[in-house]
Amino acid sequence: MTLLEDVSLQEFNTLSIPARAAYFAEVVSAADIERILANPALATLPRLVLGGGSNIVLRGDFPGVVLHIALRGIEVEENGTQRLLKVAAGENWDALVRHCLAQGWYGIENLISIPGSAGAAPIQNIGAYGVELADVLVAVSGWDLNTQQWRRLSAEQCQLGYRTSVFKAAMQDRFIITEIELRLSTEAQPNVSYAALNEVLSDSESVTPESVAEAVAAVRASRLPDYRTEPNAGSFFKNPIVSAGRASVLKQQFPQLVTWPMADGRVKLAAAWLVEQCGWKGRRQGEVGIHPRQAIVLVNYGRAKGAEVLALAEAIQHSVAETFGVSLEIEPRLY
Ligand code: FAD
Ligand code: EPU
């Protein structure tokens, strides 16, 4: 473990916000975590557990210690057609998806091209194109900062929901994930429930996990900007969820409104549609702007700081609230 001081975080967040960390530790073994936490010089400082930095907004310099999770390793257990994977938190998520696909282990192919680490996947229950982590997650292991013990939490204990989990609620800032366990299968069960996928893969007879992954990667590349050339944090807002009654009133007023029914009877609204209707798509405010192809992706076109990004987000929230009476919640975690 190396402990560095006064480190630039610009390359460690996909919005490319130029902020610095007072301390920065590269965590390469579970023992590193205990060592850092036992260091009296760091004990009272704030902590930021960092994976790929693709879902955070740095409001300013971070005055505490960043624990950059660089744990590596994948173990596989065979059980009939099931493959039980133990994946270290620092493994790259997209590389994991591609590795599994190449091995013929299916279930996460729709989650291809999502940036970030495996350890962060349960935090907001990553999801895309009809699949979410909850569909394959068995358990999560890590260090409980409250009880100061290593623990294994079942998927149920993780309380996964749409873009949320116990790690964004009761256990926020309390658990450092070191490993996730996934249940995959050697039996292909392609999921083409998402409308945009259906359009690309209209010939359903030839649909395979490989063709689904290829289609998802192509749709993503056509819709979402690459953070390496246009720094962003993916969707900046969650899709708002409203009651069925509220949705039907809105639908009468705005017949073009894009909605999805939820299993619990409530209705999810397309935040991108709401933002686009308010005229924000493609607009710029100083060095930040809204991507011309995706109305809920905010892009840092220069060296904008967190405050500038958040000022734009606030202006968008304000106009969506005024026009539709709907409040947009920011998806990335603010530090
Ligand atoms: P970070 O940004 O490093 O951290 C995010 C949060 O998780 C922080 O609060 C951090 O403290 C916490 N955290 C990270 N690792 C750990 C750990 N080991 N233990 C405890 N806490 C931890 N998300 C989707 O769901 N679907 C998408 O389709 C999608 N597309 C995206 C496209 C782009 C271009 C971008 C930039 C982002 C996209 N995202 C998407 C968001 C992002 O990729 C995911 O949220 C991802 O899981 C974040 O991983 P990370 O390692 O970068 O997390
Ligand atoms: N739309 C617009 N204007 C736009 C973009 C989209 O009106 O500029 C409308 C379209 O009608 C489209 C609908 O909004 O049908 C939904 O758009 P899209 O399919 O692009 O998905 P999204 O709801 O914007 C969500 C996730 C993404 C995930 C995709 C695919 C959230 C907050 N975002 O985006 O996840 O990749 O679906 O499943 O749920 C992320 O979380 O960072 C992320 C990128």
Coordinates of C-alpha atoms and ligand atoms in Angstrom, one line a residue:
M1 CA 0.0 0.0 0.0
T2 CA 1.3 3.4 -0.9
L3 CA 0.0 6.5 0.8
L4 CA 0.4 9.7 -1.2
E5 CA -0.3 13.3 -0.2
D6 CA -1.9 16.1 -2.2
V7 CA -2.9 14.1 -5.3
S8 CA -4.8 15.3 -8.3
L9 CA -8.1 13.5 -8.8
Q10 CA -8.7 14.8 -12.3
E11 CA -7.7 11.5 -13.9
F12 CA -9.7 9.6 -11.3
N13 CA -13.1 11.1 -12.2
T14 CA -14.8 10.7 -15.6
L15 CA -16.2 14.3 -15.4
S16 CA -12.5 15.4 -15.3
I17 CA -13.1 17.8 -12.5
P18 CA -9.7 19.3 -11.4
A19 CA -9.8 18.6 -7.6
R20 CA -7.1 17.3 -5.3
A21 CA -7.1 14.8 -2.4
A22 CA -5.2 15.5 0.8
Y23 CA -4.3 11.8 1.0
F24 CA -4.6 9.0 -1.6
A25 CA -4.1 5.3 -0.8
E26 CA -4.0 2.6 -3.4
V27 CA -5.7 -0.4 -1.9
V28 CA -4.3 -3.6 -3.3
S29 CA -5.1 -6.1 -0.5
A30 CA -7.8 -6.4 2.1
A31 CA -5.1 -5.9 4.8
D32 CA -4.4 -2.4 3.3
I33 CA -7.9 -1.3 4.4
E34 CA -7.3 -2.2 8.0
R35 CA -3.9 -0.6 7.9
I36 CA -5.3 2.7 6.5
L37 CA -8.1 2.8 9.0
A38 CA -5.7 2.1 11.9
N39 CA -3.4 5.0 10.9
P40 CA -4.0 7.6 13.7
A41 CA -3.1 10.5 11.3
L42 CA -6.0 9.5 9.0
A43 CA -8.5 8.3 11.6
T44 CA -10.6 11.5 12.0
L45 CA -10.4 12.6 8.3
P46 CA -13.3 12.1 5.9
R47 CA -13.0 9.1 3.5
L48 CA -13.8 8.6 -0.1
V49 CA -13.9 5.0 -1.4
L50 CA -13.1 5.3 -5.1
G51 CA -13.5 2.9 -8.0
G52 CA -13.4 4.3 -11.5
G53 CA -14.8 7.7 -10.5
S54 CA -17.6 7.4 -13.1
N55 CA -20.5 8.3 -10.8
I56 CA -19.1 11.1 -8.6
V57 CA -19.1 14.9 -8.6
L58 CA -16.2 16.5 -6.7
R59 CA -17.5 19.8 -5.4
G60 CA -14.0 20.9 -4.4
D61 CA -10.7 19.5 -3.1
F62 CA -11.2 16.4 -0.9
P63 CA -9.8 17.2 2.6
G64 CA -9.5 13.5 3.7
V65 CA -8.2 10.2 2.4
V66 CA -9.2 8.6 -0.9
L67 CA -9.1 4.8 -0.8
H68 CA -8.7 3.8 -4.4
I69 CA -9.9 0.2 -4.6
A70 CA -7.4 -1.7 -6.8
L71 CA -8.1 -5.3 -5.6
R72 CA -7.9 -7.8 -8.4
G73 CA -8.9 -11.4 -9.0
I74 CA -11.8 -13.5 -10.3
E75 CA -12.6 -17.0 -8.9
V76 CA -15.1 -19.3 -10.6
E77 CA -17.0 -22.3 -9.2
E78 CA -18.9 -24.6 -11.5
N79 CA -22.2 -26.1 -10.5
G80 CA -24.0 -27.8 -13.4
T81 CA -24.8 -25.0 -15.8
Q82 CA -24.3 -22.4 -13.1
R83 CA -21.1 -20.4 -12.7
L84 CA -20.6 -18.7 -9.4
L85 CA -18.1 -15.9 -9.7
K86 CA -16.2 -14.1 -6.9
V87 CA -15.0 -10.9 -8.3
A88 CA -12.6 -8.5 -6.5
A89 CA -13.9 -5.0 -6.2
G90 CA -11.2 -3.4 -8.3
E91 CA -11.8 -5.4 -11.4
N92 CA -13.1 -3.3 -14.3
W93 CA -16.7 -4.0 -14.8
D94 CA -16.7 -3.8 -18.6
A95 CA -13.7 -6.1 -18.9
L96 CA -15.5 -8.6 -16.6
V97 CA -18.5 -8.6 -18.9
R98 CA -16.4 -9.2 -21.9
H99 CA -14.4 -11.9 -20.1
C100 CA -17.6 -13.7 -19.1
L101 CA -19.0 -13.5 -22.6
A102 CA -15.8 -15.0 -24.1
Q103 CA -16.0 -17.9 -21.5
G104 CA -19.7 -18.5 -22.4
W105 CA -21.0 -17.4 -19.0
Y106 CA -24.2 -15.5 -19.5
G107 CA -26.4 -13.0 -17.7
I108 CA -24.6 -9.7 -17.7
E109 CA -24.1 -9.2 -21.5
N110 CA -26.7 -6.3 -21.5
L111 CA -24.5 -4.5 -19.0
I112 CA -21.6 -4.2 -21.4
S113 CA -19.7 -0.9 -21.7
I114 CA -20.8 0.5 -18.3
P115 CA -17.7 2.2 -17.0
G116 CA -16.3 1.7 -13.5
S117 CA -15.4 -1.1 -11.1
A118 CA -17.1 -4.3 -10.1
G119 CA -17.1 -3.2 -6.4
A120 CA -19.2 -0.1 -7.3
A121 CA -21.8 -2.1 -9.2
P122 CA -24.0 -2.9 -6.2
I123 CA -23.9 0.7 -4.9
Q124 CA -26.6 2.0 -7.3
N125 CA -27.5 -1.5 -8.7
I126 CA -26.2 -0.7 -12.1
G127 CA -28.7 -1.3 -14.9
A128 CA -29.1 -1.0 -18.6
Y129 CA -31.1 -2.3 -21.5
G130 CA -33.4 -4.5 -19.5
V131 CA -31.0 -6.0 -17.0
E132 CA -29.7 -4.9 -13.6
L133 CA -27.1 -6.2 -11.2
A134 CA -29.9 -7.4 -8.9
D135 CA -30.7 -10.1 -11.5
V136 CA -27.3 -11.9 -10.9
L137 CA -26.0 -10.7 -7.6
V138 CA -25.6 -13.3 -4.9
A139 CA -23.7 -11.5 -2.2
V140 CA -21.2 -8.7 -1.4
S141 CA -18.3 -8.9 1.0
G142 CA -16.3 -6.1 2.7
W143 CA -15.4 -4.2 5.7
D144 CA -18.1 -2.8 8.0
L145 CA -16.8 0.5 9.3
N146 CA -19.3 0.6 12.2
T147 CA -18.7 -2.9 13.6
Q148 CA -15.1 -2.9 12.4
Q149 CA -15.6 -6.4 11.0
W150 CA -15.4 -8.3 7.7
R151 CA -18.9 -9.2 6.7
R152 CA -20.8 -10.9 3.9
L153 CA -24.2 -9.4 2.9
S154 CA -26.7 -11.4 0.9
A155 CA -28.2 -9.8 -2.2
E156 CA -31.4 -9.4 -0.2
Q157 CA -29.5 -7.5 2.6
C158 CA -28.2 -5.1 -0.1
Q159 CA -31.8 -3.9 -0.7
L160 CA -31.2 -3.3 -4.4
G161 CA -33.7 -1.0 -6.2
Y162 CA -33.7 1.3 -9.2
R163 CA -30.4 3.1 -8.9
T164 CA -30.3 2.5 -5.2
S165 CA -29.2 0.0 -2.5
V166 CA -28.6 -0.1 1.3
F167 CA -25.2 1.4 0.5
K168 CA -26.9 4.6 -0.6
A169 CA -29.3 4.6 2.4
A170 CA -28.8 3.1 5.9
M171 CA -25.3 1.9 5.2
Q172 CA -24.1 4.9 3.2
D173 CA -20.3 5.5 3.9
R174 CA -20.3 2.5 6.2
F175 CA -19.2 -0.4 4.1
I176 CA -16.2 -0.9 1.9
I177 CA -16.9 -3.6 -0.7
T178 CA -14.0 -5.8 -1.5
E179 CA -15.7 -8.6 -3.4
I180 CA -19.0 -9.3 -5.2
E181 CA -20.5 -12.7 -6.0
L182 CA -22.5 -13.3 -9.2
R183 CA -24.5 -16.2 -10.4
L184 CA -24.2 -16.6 -14.2
S185 CA -25.2 -19.4 -16.5
T186 CA -23.8 -21.4 -19.4
E187 CA -27.3 -21.4 -20.8
A188 CA -28.0 -18.4 -23.1
Q189 CA -31.1 -16.5 -22.2
P190 CA -30.9 -13.3 -24.3
N191 CA -32.9 -10.4 -22.9
V192 CA -34.2 -8.1 -25.6
S193 CA -37.0 -6.5 -23.6
Y194 CA -35.7 -3.0 -24.0
A195 CA -37.3 -1.3 -27.0
A196 CA -34.1 0.2 -28.5
L197 CA -32.6 -3.3 -28.5
N198 CA -35.6 -4.8 -30.2
E199 CA -35.2 -2.3 -33.1
V200 CA -31.6 -3.3 -33.7
L201 CA -32.2 -7.1 -33.2
S202 CA -35.5 -7.4 -35.1
D203 CA -34.6 -10.9 -36.4
S204 CA -35.2 -12.7 -33.1
E205 CA -34.2 -16.2 -34.4
S206 CA -30.5 -15.3 -34.6
V207 CA -30.4 -13.5 -31.2
T208 CA -27.5 -14.7 -29.0
P209 CA -25.8 -13.2 -25.9
E210 CA -23.0 -12.1 -28.2
S211 CA -25.3 -10.3 -30.7
V212 CA -27.1 -8.7 -27.7
A213 CA -23.8 -7.4 -26.3
E214 CA -22.8 -6.1 -29.7
A215 CA -26.2 -4.4 -30.2
V216 CA -26.0 -2.8 -26.7
A217 CA -22.5 -1.6 -27.3
A218 CA -23.5 -0.1 -30.6
V219 CA -26.6 1.6 -29.2
R220 CA -24.6 3.0 -26.3
A221 CA -21.9 4.3 -28.5
S222 CA -24.5 6.1 -30.7
R223 CA -26.2 7.6 -27.7
L224 CA -23.7 8.3 -25.0
P225 CA -20.6 10.4 -25.3
D226 CA -17.2 8.7 -24.5
Y227 CA -16.0 10.2 -21.2
R228 CA -12.4 10.0 -22.5
T229 CA -13.1 12.7 -25.1
E230 CA -16.2 14.3 -23.6
P231 CA -15.9 14.0 -19.8
N232 CA -19.2 13.0 -18.2
A233 CA -20.8 10.9 -15.5
G234 CA -23.4 9.1 -17.6
S235 CA -27.0 10.0 -16.7
F236 CA -26.8 13.0 -14.4
F237 CA -30.4 12.5 -13.2
K238 CA -32.4 9.4 -12.3
N239 CA -35.6 8.8 -14.2
P240 CA -38.3 10.1 -11.8
I241 CA -40.9 7.7 -10.4
V242 CA -44.4 8.9 -9.8
S243 CA -47.8 7.3 -8.8
A244 CA -50.0 5.9 -11.6
G245 CA -52.5 8.7 -11.0
R246 CA -49.9 11.4 -11.3
A247 CA -48.6 9.8 -14.5
S248 CA -52.0 9.7 -16.1
V249 CA -52.6 13.3 -15.4
L250 CA -49.2 14.2 -16.9
K251 CA -49.9 12.0 -19.9
Q252 CA -53.2 13.8 -20.6
Q253 CA -51.4 17.2 -20.5
F254 CA -48.3 15.9 -22.4
P255 CA -49.4 13.0 -24.6
Q256 CA -45.8 12.5 -25.9
L257 CA -44.4 11.9 -22.4
V258 CA -42.2 8.7 -22.3
T259 CA -43.1 6.4 -19.5
W260 CA -42.4 2.8 -18.3
P261 CA -44.7 0.9 -15.9
M262 CA -43.0 -0.5 -12.8
A263 CA -43.7 -3.8 -11.1
D264 CA -45.1 -2.0 -8.0
G265 CA -47.7 -0.1 -10.0
R266 CA -45.9 3.2 -10.1
V267 CA -44.6 4.8 -13.3
K268 CA -41.1 5.8 -14.3
L269 CA -40.8 8.9 -16.5
A270 CA -38.0 9.5 -19.0
A271 CA -36.0 12.3 -17.5
A272 CA -34.3 12.9 -20.8
W273 CA -37.6 13.6 -22.4
L274 CA -38.6 16.1 -19.7
V275 CA -35.2 17.9 -20.0
E276 CA -35.3 18.0 -23.8
Q277 CA -38.8 19.4 -23.8
C278 CA -37.5 22.3 -21.6
G279 CA -35.1 23.2 -24.3
W280 CA -31.8 22.1 -22.6
K281 CA -30.5 19.6 -25.1
G282 CA -27.2 20.7 -26.6
R283 CA -27.1 23.9 -24.6
R284 CA -23.9 25.2 -22.9
Q285 CA -23.3 27.3 -19.9
G286 CA -19.7 28.3 -19.6
E287 CA -17.5 25.2 -19.8
V288 CA -20.3 22.8 -19.1
G289 CA -23.2 21.7 -21.3
I290 CA -25.9 19.2 -22.1
H291 CA -24.9 16.6 -24.7
P292 CA -26.6 17.1 -28.1
R293 CA -27.6 13.4 -28.3
Q294 CA -28.6 12.7 -24.7
A295 CA -30.5 15.4 -22.7
I296 CA -29.5 14.0 -19.2
V297 CA -25.8 13.7 -19.8
L298 CA -23.9 16.7 -18.6
V299 CA -20.4 17.2 -20.2
N300 CA -17.4 19.1 -18.9
Y301 CA -16.1 20.8 -22.1
G302 CA -13.2 22.5 -20.3
R303 CA -11.8 22.5 -16.8
A304 CA -15.1 23.2 -15.1
K305 CA -15.2 22.7 -11.3
G306 CA -18.0 20.8 -9.5
A307 CA -19.8 24.0 -8.7
E308 CA -20.3 24.9 -12.3
V309 CA -21.6 21.4 -13.2
L310 CA -24.0 21.6 -10.2
A311 CA -25.2 25.1 -11.1
L312 CA -26.2 23.8 -14.6
A313 CA -27.9 20.7 -13.0
E314 CA -29.8 23.0 -10.6
A315 CA -31.0 25.2 -13.5
I316 CA -32.3 22.1 -15.3
Q317 CA -34.0 20.8 -12.1
H318 CA -35.7 24.2 -11.7
S319 CA -37.1 24.3 -15.2
V320 CA -38.3 20.7 -15.2
A321 CA -40.1 21.4 -11.8
E322 CA -41.7 24.5 -13.2
T323 CA -42.9 23.0 -16.5
F324 CA -43.9 19.5 -15.3
G325 CA -44.1 19.7 -11.5
V326 CA -41.6 16.8 -11.4
S327 CA -38.5 16.9 -9.3
L328 CA -35.3 15.4 -10.8
E329 CA -32.9 13.7 -8.4
I330 CA -29.2 13.8 -9.2
E331 CA -27.7 10.3 -9.8
P332 CA -24.0 10.6 -9.1
R333 CA -22.8 11.0 -5.5
L334 CA -21.6 14.5 -4.6
Y335 CA -18.4 14.9 -2.5
Ligands
FAD1 P1 -17.2 5.5 -8.4 O1 -17.6 6.7 -9.3 O2 -15.7 5.4 -8.1 O3 -18.0 5.5 -7.1 C1 -19.4 5.7 -7.1 C2 -19.9 5.6 -5.6 O4 -19.7 4.2 -5.2 C3 -19.2 6.4 -4.6 O5 -20.1 6.8 -3.6 C4 -18.1 5.5 -4.0 O6 -17.7 5.8 -2.7 C5 -18.9 4.2 -4.0 N1 -18.0 3.0 -4.2 C6 -17.2 2.7 -5.3 N2 -16.5 1.6 -5.1 C7 -16.9 1.1 -3.8 C8 -16.5 0.0 -3.0 N3 -15.6 -0.9 -3.5 N4 -17.0 -0.1 -1.8 C9 -17.9 0.9 -1.3 N5 -18.3 1.9 -2.0 C10 -17.8 2.1 -3.3 N6 -24.7 3.4 -14.5 C11 -25.7 2.5 -14.8 O7 -26.3 2.0 -13.8 N7 -26.1 2.2 -16.0 C12 -25.5 2.7 -17.1 O8 -25.8 2.4 -18.2 C13 -24.4 3.6 -16.9 N8 -23.8 4.2 -18.0 C14 -22.8 5.1 -17.8 C15 -22.1 5.6 -18.9 C16 -21.1 6.6 -18.8 C17 -20.5 7.2 -20.0 C18 -20.7 6.9 -17.4 C19 -19.6 7.9 -17.3 C20 -21.3 6.3 -16.3 C21 -22.3 5.4 -16.5 N9 -23.0 4.8 -15.4 C22 -24.0 3.9 -15.6 C23 -22.6 5.2 -14.0 C24 -21.4 4.4 -13.5 O9 -20.7 3.8 -14.5 C25 -21.8 3.3 -12.5 O10 -22.5 3.9 -11.4 C26 -20.6 2.6 -11.9 O11 -21.0 1.5 -11.2 C27 -19.7 3.4 -11.1 O12 -18.5 2.7 -10.8 P2 -17.2 3.4 -10.4 O13 -16.2 2.3 -10.0 O14 -16.7 4.4 -11.3 O15 -17.7 4.2 -9.0
EPU2 N1 -35.1 10.7 -24.8 C1 -35.4 12.0 -25.1 N2 -34.3 12.8 -25.3 C2 -33.0 12.4 -25.2 C3 -32.7 11.1 -24.9 C4 -33.8 10.2 -24.7 O1 -36.5 12.4 -25.2 O2 -32.2 13.3 -25.4 C5 -36.2 9.7 -24.5 C6 -36.4 8.7 -25.6 O3 -37.7 8.7 -26.0 C7 -36.0 7.4 -25.0 C8 -36.1 7.7 -23.5 O4 -36.0 9.1 -23.3 O5 -36.9 6.4 -25.4 C9 -35.1 6.9 -22.7 O6 -33.8 7.2 -23.2 P1 -32.6 6.1 -23.2 O7 -33.1 4.8 -23.8 O8 -31.4 6.8 -23.8 O9 -32.4 5.9 -21.7 P2 -32.4 6.8 -20.3 O10 -33.6 6.6 -19.6 O11 -32.0 8.2 -20.7 C10 -31.4 4.9 -18.8 C11 -30.3 4.8 -17.8 C12 -29.0 4.6 -18.5 C13 -29.0 3.3 -19.2 C14 -30.2 3.4 -20.3 C15 -30.4 2.1 -21.0 C16 -31.1 6.1 -15.9 C17 -31.0 7.4 -15.1 N3 -30.3 6.1 -17.0 O12 -31.2 6.1 -19.6 O13 -28.0 4.5 -17.4 O14 -27.8 3.1 -19.9 O15 -31.4 3.8 -19.6 O16 -31.0 1.2 -20.1 O17 -31.9 5.3 -15.5 C18 -26.6 5.9 -16.0 O18 -27.3 5.5 -15.1 O19 -25.6 6.6 -15.9 C19 -27.0 5.5 -17.4 C20 -26.3 5.9 -18.5

